[in-house]
PDB file of C-alpha atoms and ligand atoms in Angstrom:
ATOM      1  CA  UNK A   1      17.148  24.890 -55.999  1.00  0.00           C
ATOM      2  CA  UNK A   2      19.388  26.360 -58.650  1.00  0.00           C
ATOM      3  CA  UNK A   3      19.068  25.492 -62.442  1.00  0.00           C
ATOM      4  CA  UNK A   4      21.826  23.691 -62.492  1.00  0.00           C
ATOM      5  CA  UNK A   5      20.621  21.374 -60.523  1.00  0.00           C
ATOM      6  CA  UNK A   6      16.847  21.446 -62.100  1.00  0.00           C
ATOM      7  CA  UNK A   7      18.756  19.946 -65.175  1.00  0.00           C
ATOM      8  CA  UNK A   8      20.683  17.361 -63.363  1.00  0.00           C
ATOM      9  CA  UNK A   9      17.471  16.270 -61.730  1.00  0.00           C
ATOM     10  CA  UNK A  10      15.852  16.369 -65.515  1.00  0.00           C
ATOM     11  CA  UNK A  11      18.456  13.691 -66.796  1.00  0.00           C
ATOM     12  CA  UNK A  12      18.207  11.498 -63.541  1.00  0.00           C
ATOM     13  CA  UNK A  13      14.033  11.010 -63.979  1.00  0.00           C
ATOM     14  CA  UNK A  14      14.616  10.566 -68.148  1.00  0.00           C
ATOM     15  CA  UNK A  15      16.677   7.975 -67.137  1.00  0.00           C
ATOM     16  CA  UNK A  16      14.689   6.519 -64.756  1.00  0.00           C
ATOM     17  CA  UNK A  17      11.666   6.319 -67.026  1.00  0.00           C
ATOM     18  CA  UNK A  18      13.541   4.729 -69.717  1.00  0.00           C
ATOM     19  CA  UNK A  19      14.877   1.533 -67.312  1.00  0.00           C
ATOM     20  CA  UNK A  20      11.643   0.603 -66.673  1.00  0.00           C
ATOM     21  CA  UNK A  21      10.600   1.419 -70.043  1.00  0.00           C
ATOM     22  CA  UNK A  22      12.524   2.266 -73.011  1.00  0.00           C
ATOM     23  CA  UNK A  23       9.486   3.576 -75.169  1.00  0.00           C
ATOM     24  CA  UNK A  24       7.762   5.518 -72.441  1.00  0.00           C
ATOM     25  CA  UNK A  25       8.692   9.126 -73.883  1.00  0.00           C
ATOM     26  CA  UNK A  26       7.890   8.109 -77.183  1.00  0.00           C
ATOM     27  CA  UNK A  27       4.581   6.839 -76.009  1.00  0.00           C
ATOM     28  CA  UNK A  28       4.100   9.914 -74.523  1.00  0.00           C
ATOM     29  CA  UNK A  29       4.865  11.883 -77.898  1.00  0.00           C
ATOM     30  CA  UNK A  30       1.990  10.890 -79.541  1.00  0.00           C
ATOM     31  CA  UNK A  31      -1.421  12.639 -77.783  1.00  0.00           C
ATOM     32  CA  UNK A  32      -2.795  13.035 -74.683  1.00  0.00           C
ATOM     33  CA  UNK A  33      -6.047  11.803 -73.315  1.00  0.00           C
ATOM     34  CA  UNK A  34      -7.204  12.927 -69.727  1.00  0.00           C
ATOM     35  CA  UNK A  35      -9.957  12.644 -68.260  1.00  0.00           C
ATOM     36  CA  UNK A  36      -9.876  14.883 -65.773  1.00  0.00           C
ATOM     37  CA  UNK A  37      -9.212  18.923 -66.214  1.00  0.00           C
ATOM     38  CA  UNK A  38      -8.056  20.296 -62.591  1.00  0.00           C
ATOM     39  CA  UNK A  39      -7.920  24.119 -61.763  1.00  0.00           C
ATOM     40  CA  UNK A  40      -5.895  24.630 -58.880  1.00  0.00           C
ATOM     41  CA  UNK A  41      -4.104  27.530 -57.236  1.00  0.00           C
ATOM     42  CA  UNK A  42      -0.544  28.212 -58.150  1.00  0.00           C
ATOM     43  CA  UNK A  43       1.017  27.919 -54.464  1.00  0.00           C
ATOM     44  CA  UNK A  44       4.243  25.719 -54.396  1.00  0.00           C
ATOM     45  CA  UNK A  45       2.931  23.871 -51.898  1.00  0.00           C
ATOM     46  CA  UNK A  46      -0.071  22.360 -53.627  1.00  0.00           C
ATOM     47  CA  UNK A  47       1.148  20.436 -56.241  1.00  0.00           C
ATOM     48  CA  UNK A  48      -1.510  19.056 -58.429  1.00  0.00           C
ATOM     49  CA  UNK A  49      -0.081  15.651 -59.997  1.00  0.00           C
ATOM     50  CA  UNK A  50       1.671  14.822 -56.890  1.00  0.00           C
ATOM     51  CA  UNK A  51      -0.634  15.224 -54.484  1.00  0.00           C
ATOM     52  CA  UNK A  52      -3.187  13.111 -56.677  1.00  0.00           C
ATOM     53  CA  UNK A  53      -1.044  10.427 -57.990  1.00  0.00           C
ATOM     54  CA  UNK A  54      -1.170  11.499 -61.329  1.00  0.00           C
ATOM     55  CA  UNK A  55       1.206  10.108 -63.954  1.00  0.00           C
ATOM     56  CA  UNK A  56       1.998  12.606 -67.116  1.00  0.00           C
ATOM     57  CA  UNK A  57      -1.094  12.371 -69.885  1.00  0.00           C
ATOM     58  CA  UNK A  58      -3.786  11.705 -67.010  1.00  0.00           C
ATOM     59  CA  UNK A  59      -4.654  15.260 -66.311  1.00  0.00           C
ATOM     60  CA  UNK A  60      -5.325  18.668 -67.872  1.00  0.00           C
ATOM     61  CA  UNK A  61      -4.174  21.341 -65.679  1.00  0.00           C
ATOM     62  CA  UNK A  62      -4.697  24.924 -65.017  1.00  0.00           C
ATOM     63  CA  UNK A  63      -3.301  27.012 -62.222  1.00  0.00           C
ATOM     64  CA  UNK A  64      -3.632  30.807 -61.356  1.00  0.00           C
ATOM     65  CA  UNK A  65      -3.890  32.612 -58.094  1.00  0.00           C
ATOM     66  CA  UNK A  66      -6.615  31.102 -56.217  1.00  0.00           C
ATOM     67  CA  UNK A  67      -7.893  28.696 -58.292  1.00  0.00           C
ATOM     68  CA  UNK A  68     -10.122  30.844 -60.268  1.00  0.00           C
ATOM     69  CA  UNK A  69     -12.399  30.675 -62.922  1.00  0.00           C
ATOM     70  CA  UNK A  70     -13.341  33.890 -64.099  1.00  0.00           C
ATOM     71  CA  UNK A  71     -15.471  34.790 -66.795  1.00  0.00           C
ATOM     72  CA  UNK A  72     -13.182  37.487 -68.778  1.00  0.00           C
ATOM     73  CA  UNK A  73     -10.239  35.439 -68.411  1.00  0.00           C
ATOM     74  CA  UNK A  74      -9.090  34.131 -71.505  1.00  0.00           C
ATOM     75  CA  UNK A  75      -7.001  31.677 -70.087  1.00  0.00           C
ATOM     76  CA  UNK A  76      -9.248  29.783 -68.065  1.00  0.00           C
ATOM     77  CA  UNK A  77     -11.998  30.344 -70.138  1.00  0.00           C
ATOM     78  CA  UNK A  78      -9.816  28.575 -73.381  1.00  0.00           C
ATOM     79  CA  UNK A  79      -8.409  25.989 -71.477  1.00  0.00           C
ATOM     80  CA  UNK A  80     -12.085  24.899 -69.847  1.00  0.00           C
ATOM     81  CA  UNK A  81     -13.434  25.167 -73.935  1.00  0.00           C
ATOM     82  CA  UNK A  82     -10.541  23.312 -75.257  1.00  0.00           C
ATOM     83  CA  UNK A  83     -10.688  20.511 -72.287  1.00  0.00           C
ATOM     84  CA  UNK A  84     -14.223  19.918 -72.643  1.00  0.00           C
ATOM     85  CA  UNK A  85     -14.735  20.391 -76.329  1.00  0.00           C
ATOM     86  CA  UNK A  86     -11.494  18.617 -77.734  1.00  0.00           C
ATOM     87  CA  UNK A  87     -10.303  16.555 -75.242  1.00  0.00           C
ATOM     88  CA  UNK A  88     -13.755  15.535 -73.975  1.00  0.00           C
ATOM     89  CA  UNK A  89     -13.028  15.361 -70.180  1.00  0.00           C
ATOM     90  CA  UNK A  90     -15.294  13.605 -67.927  1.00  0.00           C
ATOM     91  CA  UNK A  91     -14.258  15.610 -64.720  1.00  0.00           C
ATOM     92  CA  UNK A  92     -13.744  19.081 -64.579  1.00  0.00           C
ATOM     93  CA  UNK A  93     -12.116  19.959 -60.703  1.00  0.00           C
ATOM     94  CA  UNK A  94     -11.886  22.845 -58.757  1.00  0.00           C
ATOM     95  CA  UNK A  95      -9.334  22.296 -55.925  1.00  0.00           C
ATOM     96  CA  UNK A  96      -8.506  24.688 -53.471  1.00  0.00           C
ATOM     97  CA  UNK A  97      -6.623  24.676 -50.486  1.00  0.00           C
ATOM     98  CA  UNK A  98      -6.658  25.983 -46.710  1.00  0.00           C
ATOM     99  CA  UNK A  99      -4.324  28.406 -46.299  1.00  0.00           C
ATOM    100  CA  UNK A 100      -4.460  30.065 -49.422  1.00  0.00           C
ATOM    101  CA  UNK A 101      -2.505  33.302 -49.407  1.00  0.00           C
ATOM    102  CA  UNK A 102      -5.066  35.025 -52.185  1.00  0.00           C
ATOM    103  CA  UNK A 103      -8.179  34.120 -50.360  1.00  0.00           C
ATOM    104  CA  UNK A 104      -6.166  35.641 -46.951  1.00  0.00           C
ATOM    105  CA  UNK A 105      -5.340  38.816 -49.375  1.00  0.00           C
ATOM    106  CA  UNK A 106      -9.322  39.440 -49.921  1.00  0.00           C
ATOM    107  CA  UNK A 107      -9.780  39.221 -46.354  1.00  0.00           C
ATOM    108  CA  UNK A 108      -7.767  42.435 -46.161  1.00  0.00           C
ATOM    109  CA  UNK A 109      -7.932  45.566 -47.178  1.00  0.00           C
ATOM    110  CA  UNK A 110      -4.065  46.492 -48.624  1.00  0.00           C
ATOM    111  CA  UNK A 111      -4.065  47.923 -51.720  1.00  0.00           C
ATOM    112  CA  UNK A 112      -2.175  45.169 -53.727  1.00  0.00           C
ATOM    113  CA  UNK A 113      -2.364  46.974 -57.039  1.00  0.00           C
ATOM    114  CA  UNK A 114      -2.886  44.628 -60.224  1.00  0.00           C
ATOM    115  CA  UNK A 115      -3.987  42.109 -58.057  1.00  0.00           C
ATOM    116  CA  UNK A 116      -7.087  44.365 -56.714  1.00  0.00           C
ATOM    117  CA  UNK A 117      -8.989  43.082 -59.604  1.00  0.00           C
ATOM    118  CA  UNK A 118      -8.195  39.620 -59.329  1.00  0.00           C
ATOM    119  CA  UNK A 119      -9.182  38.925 -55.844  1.00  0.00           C
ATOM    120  CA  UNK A 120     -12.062  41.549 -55.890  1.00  0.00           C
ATOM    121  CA  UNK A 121     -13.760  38.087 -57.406  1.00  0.00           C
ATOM    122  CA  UNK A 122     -12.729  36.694 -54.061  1.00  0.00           C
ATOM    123  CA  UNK A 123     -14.559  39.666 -52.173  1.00  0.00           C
ATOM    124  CA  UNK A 124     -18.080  39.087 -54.396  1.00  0.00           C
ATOM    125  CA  UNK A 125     -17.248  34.976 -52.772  1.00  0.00           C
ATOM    126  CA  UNK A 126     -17.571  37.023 -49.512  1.00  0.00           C
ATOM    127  CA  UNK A 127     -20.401  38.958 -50.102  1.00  0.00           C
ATOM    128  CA  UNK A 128     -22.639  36.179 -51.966  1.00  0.00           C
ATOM    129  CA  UNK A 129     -22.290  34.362 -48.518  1.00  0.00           C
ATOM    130  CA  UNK A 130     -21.910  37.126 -46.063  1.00  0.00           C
ATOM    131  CA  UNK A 131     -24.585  35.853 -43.693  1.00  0.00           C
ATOM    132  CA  UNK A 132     -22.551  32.678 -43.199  1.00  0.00           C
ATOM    133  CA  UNK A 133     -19.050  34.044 -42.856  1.00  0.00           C
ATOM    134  CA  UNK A 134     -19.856  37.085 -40.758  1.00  0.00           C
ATOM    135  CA  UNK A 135     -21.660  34.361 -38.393  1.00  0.00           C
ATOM    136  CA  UNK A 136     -18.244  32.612 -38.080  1.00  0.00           C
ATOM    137  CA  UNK A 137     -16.481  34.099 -34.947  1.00  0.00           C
ATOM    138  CA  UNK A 138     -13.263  32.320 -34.829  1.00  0.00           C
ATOM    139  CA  UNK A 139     -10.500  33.940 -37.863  1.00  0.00           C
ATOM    140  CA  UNK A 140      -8.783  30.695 -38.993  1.00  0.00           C
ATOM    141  CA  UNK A 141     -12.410  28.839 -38.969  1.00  0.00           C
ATOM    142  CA  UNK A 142     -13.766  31.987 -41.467  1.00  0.00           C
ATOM    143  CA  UNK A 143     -10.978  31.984 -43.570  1.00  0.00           C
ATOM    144  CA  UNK A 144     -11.106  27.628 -43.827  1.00  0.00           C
ATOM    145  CA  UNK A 145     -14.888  28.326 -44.837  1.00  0.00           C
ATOM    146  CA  UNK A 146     -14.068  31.119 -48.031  1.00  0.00           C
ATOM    147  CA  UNK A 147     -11.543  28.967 -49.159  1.00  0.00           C
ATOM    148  CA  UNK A 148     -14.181  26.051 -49.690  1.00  0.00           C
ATOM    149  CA  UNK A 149     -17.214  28.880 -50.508  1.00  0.00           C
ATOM    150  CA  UNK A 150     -14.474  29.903 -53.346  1.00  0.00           C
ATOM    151  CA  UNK A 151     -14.110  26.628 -54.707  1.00  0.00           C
ATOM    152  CA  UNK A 152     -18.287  26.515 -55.034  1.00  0.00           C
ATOM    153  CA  UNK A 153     -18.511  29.854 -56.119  1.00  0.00           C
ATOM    154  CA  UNK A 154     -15.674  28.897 -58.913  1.00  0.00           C
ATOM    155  CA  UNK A 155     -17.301  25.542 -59.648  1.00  0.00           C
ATOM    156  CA  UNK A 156     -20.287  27.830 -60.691  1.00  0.00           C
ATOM    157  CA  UNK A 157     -18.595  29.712 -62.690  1.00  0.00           C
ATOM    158  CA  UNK A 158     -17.516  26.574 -64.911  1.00  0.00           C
ATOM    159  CA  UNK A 159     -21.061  25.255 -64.804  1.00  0.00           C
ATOM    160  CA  UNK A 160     -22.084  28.886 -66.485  1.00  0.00           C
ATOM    161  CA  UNK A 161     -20.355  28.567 -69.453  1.00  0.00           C
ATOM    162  CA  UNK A 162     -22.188  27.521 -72.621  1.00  0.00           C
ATOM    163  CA  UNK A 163     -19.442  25.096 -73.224  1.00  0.00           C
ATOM    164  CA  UNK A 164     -19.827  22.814 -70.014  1.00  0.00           C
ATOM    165  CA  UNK A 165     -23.709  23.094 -70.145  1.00  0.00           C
ATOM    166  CA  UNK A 166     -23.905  21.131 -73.311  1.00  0.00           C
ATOM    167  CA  UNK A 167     -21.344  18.630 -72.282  1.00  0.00           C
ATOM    168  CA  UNK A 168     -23.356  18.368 -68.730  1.00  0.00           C
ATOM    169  CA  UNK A 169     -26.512  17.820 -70.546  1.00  0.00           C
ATOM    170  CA  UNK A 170     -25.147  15.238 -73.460  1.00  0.00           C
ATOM    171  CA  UNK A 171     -22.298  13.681 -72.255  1.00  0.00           C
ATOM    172  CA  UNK A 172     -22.972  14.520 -67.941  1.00  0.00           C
ATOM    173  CA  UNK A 173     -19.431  15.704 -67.277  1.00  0.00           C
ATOM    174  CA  UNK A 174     -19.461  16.322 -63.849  1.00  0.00           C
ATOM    175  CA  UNK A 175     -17.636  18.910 -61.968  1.00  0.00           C
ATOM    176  CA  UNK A 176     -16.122  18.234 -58.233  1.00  0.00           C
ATOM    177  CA  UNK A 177     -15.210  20.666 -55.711  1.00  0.00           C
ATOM    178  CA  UNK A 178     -12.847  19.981 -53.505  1.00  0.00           C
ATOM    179  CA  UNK A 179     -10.015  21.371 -50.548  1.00  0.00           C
ATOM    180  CA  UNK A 180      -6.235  20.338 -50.358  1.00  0.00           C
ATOM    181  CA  UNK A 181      -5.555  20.560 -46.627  1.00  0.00           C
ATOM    182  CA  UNK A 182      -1.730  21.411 -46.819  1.00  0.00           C
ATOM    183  CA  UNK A 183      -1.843  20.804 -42.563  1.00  0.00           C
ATOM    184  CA  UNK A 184      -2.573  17.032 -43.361  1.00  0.00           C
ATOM    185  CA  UNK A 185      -2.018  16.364 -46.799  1.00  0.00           C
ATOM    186  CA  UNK A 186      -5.193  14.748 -47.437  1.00  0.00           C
ATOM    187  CA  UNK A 187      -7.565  15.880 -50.184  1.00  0.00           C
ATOM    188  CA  UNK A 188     -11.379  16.766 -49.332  1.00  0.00           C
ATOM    189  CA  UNK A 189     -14.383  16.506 -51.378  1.00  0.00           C
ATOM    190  CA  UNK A 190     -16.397  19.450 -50.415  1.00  0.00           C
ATOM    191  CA  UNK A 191     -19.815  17.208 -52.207  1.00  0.00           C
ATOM    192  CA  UNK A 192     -21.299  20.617 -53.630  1.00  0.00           C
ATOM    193  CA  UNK A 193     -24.494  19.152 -55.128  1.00  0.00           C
ATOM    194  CA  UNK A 194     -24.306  20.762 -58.470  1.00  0.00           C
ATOM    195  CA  UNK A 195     -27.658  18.939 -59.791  1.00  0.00           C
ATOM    196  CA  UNK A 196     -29.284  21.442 -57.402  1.00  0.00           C
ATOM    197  CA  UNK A 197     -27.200  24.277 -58.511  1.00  0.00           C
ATOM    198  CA  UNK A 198     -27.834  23.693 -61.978  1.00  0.00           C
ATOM    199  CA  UNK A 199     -31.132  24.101 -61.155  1.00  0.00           C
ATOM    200  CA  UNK A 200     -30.868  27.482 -59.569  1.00  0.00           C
ATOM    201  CA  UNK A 201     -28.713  28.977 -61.887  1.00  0.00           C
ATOM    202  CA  UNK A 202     -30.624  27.816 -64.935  1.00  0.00           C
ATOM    203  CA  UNK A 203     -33.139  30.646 -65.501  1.00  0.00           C
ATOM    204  CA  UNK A 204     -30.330  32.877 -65.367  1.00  0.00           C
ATOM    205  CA  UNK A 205     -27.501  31.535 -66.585  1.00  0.00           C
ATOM    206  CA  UNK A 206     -28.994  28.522 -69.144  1.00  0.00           C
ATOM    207  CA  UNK A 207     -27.386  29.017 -72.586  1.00  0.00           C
ATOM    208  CA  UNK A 208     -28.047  26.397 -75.466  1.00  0.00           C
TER     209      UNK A 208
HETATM  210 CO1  LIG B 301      -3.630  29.492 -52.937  1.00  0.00          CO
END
């Protein structure tokens, strides 16, 4: 795809949103609501509006390497604050995906340089849930299971910081988990039951 043809396709979709109606960018122009923030991974393939249905103004997005939510990341950490405390989302998402070329990267051991640190949060995944995943014989069926044990372990991660706590207690924004399976297109809802992780965390993590 070259950027001439980027632009071409541009004009094309401005012009098809303006036959079926004429206001629609205008519309658009003045604020956004969403209800829904979604943290995704940054592969092509996983597109996070299309794959959901999403129109433009419906969701707050956030993509990185792996769909990650780490705690000294400013980025993720500003757009979770700003979501939840100015645009008062009622859904916070982490969506992975099978077949996730980070999650394979922690599974090795190259040296990848700058990214080291990154998916080193991928490794802790590991090791949190070693017992499971070592248990798991077959490759492709270990590798299926961190990518879903990722999206918990980042789903945590959102439920530990001060901002989401007070929303989950006053206004019970709820946070989903879930796995893109690129193989079959269809979106799965891993059902993490936060209530109970709340609960587990909460002597450690519990900030008011
Ligand atoms: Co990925």
């Amino acid at each position: 795809m070259t950027a001439d043809q980027i632009f071409s396709n541009n004009r094309a979709w401005v012009k098809e949103k303006l036959a079926v109606d004429e206001h629609y960018f205008e519309n658009l122009s003045k604020g956004q609501n969403p209800e829904i923030l979604y943290i995704g991974c940054s592969d092509s393939r996983v597109t996070a509006e299309e794959l959901m249905g999403a129109k433009p103004g419906e969701t707050f997005i956030h993509r990185n390497i792996a769909n990650m939510v780490s705690n000294l990341d400013l980025s993720s950490m500003s757009v979770i604050n700003y979501a939840v405390v100015y645009l008062n989302v009622k859904h916070i998402v982490v969506c992975g995906h099978y077949y996730c070329g980070g999650v394979k990267a922690a599974m090795d051991s190259t040296d990848l340089g700058i990214l080291n640190p990154w998916l080193r949060n991928i490794r802790d995944v590991y090791r949190i849930h070693k017992t499971e995943l070592s248990a798991i014989t077959n490759e492709e069926e270990k590798y299926k299971r961190l990518v879903e044990l990722n999206v918990q372990e980042q789903c945590v991660n959102v439920l530990k910081t001060a901002e989401v706590q007070h929303a989950y207690r006053t206004t019970g924004i709820t946070v989903h988990g879930w796995v893109f399976d690129i193989k079959s297109g269809k979106l799965i809802d891993l059902n993490v039951d936060f209530h109970a992780i709340v609960e587990r965390i909460a002597e450690i993590y519990r900030i008011d």
